[in-house]
PDB file of N, CA and C in Angstrom:
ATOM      1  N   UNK A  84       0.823  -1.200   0.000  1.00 93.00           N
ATOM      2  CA  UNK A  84       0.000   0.000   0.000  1.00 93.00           C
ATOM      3  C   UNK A  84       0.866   1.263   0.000  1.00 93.00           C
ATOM      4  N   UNK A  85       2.208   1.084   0.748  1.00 95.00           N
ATOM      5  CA  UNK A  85       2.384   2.381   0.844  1.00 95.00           C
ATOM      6  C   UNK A  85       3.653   3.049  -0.509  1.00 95.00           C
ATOM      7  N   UNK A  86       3.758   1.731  -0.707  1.00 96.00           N
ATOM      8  CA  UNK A  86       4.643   1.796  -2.411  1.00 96.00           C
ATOM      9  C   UNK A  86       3.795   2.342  -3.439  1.00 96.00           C
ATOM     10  N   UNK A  87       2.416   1.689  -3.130  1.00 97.00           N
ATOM     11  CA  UNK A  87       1.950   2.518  -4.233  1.00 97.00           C
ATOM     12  C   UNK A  87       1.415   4.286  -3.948  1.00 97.00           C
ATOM     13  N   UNK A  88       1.404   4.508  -2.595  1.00 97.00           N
ATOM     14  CA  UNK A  88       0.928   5.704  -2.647  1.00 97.00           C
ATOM     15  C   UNK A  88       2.745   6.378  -3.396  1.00 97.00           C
ATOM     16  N   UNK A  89       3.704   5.890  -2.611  1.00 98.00           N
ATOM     17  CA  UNK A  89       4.927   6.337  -2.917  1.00 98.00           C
ATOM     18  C   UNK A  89       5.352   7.013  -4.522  1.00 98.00           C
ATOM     19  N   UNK A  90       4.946   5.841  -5.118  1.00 97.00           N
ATOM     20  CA  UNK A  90       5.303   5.939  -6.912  1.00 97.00           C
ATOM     21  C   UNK A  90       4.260   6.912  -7.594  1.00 97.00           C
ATOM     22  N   UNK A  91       3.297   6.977  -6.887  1.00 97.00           N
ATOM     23  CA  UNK A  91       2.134   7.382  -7.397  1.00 97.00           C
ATOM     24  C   UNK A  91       2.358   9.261  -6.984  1.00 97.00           C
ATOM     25  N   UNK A  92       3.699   9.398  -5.879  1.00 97.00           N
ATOM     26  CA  UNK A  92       3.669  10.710  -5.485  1.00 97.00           C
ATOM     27  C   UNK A  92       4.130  11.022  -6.776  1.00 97.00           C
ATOM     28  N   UNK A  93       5.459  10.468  -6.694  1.00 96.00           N
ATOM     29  CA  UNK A  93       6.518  10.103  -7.228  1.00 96.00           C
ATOM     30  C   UNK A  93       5.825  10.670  -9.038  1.00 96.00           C
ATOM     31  N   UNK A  94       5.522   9.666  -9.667  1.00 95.00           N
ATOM     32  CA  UNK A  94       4.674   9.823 -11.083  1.00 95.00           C
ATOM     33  C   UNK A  94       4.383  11.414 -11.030  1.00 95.00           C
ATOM     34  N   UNK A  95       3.080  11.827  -9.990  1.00 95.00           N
ATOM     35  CA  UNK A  95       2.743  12.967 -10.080  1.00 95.00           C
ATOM     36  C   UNK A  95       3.423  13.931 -10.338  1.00 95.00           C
ATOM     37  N   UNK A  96       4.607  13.912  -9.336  1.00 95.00           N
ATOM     38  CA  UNK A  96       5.073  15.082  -9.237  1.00 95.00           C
ATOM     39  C   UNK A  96       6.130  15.171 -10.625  1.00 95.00           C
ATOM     40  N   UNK A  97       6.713  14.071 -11.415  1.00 92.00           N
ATOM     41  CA  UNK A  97       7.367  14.211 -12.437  1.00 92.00           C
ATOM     42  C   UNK A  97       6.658  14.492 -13.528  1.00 92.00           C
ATOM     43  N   UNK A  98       5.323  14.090 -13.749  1.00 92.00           N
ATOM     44  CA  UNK A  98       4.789  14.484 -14.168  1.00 92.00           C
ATOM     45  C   UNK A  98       3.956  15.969 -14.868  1.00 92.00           C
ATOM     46  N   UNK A  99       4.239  16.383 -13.295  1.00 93.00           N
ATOM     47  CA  UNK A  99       3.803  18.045 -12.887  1.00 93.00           C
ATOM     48  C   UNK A  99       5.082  18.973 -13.351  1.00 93.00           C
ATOM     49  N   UNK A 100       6.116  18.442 -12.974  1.00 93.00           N
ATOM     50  CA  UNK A 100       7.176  19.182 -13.166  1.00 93.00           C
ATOM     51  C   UNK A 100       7.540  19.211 -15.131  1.00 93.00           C
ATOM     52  N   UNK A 101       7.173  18.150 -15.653  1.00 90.00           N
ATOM     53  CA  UNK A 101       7.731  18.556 -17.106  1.00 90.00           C
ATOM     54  C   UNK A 101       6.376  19.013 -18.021  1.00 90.00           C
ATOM     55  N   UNK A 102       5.024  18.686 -17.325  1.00 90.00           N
ATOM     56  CA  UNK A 102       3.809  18.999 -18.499  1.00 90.00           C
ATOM     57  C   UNK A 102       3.808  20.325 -18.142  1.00 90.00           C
ATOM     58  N   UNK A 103       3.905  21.472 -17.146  1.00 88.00           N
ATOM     59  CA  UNK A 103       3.401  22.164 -16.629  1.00 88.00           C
ATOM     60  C   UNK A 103       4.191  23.272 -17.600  1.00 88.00           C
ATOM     61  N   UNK A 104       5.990  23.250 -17.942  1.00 84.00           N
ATOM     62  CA  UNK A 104       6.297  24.003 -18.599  1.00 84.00           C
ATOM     63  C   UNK A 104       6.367  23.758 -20.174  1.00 84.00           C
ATOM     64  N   UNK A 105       5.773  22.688 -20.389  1.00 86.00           N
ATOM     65  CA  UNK A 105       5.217  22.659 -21.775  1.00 86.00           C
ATOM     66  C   UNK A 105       3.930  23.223 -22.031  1.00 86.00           C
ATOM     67  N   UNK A 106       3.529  23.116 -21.590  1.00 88.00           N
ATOM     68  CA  UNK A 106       1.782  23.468 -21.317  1.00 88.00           C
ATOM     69  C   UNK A 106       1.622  24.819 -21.735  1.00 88.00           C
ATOM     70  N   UNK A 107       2.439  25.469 -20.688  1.00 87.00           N
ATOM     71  CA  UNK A 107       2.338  27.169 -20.608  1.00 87.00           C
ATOM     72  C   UNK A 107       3.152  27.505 -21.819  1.00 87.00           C
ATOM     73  N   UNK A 108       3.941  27.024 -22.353  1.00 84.00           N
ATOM     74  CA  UNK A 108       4.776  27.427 -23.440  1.00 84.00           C
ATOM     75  C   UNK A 108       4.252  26.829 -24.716  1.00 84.00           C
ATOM     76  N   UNK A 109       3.138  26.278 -24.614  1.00 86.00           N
ATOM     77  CA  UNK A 109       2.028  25.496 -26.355  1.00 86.00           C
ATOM     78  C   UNK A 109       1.353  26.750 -26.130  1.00 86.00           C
ATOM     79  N   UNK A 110       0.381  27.130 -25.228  1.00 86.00           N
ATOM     80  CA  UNK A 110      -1.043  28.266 -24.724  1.00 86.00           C
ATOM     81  C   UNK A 110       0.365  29.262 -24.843  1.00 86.00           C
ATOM     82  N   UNK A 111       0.846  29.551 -24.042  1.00 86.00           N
ATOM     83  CA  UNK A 111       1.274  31.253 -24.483  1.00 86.00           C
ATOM     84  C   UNK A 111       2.460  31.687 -25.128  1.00 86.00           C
ATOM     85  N   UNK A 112       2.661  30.431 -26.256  1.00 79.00           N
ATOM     86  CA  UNK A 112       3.761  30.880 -27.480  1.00 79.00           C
ATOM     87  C   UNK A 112       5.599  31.683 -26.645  1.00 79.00           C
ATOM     88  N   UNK A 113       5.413  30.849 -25.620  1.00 76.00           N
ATOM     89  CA  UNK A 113       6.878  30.948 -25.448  1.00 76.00           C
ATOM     90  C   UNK A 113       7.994  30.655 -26.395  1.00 76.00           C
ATOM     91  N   UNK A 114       9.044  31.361 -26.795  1.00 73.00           N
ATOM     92  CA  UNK A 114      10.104  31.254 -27.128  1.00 73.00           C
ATOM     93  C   UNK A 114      11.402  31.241 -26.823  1.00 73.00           C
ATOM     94  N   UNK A 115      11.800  30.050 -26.584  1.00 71.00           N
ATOM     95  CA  UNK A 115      12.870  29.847 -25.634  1.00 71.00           C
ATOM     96  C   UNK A 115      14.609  29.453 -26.944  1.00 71.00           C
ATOM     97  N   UNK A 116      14.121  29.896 -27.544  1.00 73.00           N
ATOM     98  CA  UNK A 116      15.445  30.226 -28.927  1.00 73.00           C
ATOM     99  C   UNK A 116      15.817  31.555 -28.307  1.00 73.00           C
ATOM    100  N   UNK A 117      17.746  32.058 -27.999  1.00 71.00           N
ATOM    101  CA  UNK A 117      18.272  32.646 -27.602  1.00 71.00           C
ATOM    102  C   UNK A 117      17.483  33.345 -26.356  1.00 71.00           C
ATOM    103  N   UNK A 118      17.123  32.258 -25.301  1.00 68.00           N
ATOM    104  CA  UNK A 118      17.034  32.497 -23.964  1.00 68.00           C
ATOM    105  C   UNK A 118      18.634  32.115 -23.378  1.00 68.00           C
ATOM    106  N   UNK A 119      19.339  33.163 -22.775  1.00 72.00           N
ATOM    107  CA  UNK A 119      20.498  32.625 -21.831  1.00 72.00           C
ATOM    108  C   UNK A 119      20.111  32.982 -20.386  1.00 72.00           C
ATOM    109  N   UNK A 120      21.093  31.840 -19.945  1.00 72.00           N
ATOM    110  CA  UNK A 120      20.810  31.439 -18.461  1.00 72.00           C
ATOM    111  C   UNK A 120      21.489  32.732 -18.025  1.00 72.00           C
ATOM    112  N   UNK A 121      21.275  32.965 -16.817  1.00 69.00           N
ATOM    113  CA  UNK A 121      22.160  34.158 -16.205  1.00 69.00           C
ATOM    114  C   UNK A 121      20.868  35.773 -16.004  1.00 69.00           C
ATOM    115  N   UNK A 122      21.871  36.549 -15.142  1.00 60.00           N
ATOM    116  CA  UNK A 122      21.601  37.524 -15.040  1.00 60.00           C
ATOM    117  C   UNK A 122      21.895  39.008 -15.935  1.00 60.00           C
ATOM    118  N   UNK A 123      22.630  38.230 -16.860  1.00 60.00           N
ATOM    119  CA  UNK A 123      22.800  39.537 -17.761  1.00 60.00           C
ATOM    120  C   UNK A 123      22.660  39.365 -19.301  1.00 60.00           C
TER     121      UNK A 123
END
């Protein structure tokens, strides 16, 4: 029982973490061509 709640966090949250910035970037036409990392 508690493996499956485990994997099942587990799933979610990997889940959450890679659809969520695809998602927002299909709906609001993000462009991430010459995005650099950093502060300047």
């Amino acid at each position: 029982m508690a493996i499956s709640i485990i994997f099942g966090l587990i799933f979610a949250t990997l889940l959450t973490l890679g659809m969520v910035p695809v998602l927002y970037s299909l709906f609001f036409r993000v462009n991430f061509k010459g995005f650099q990392y950093g502060g300047e």
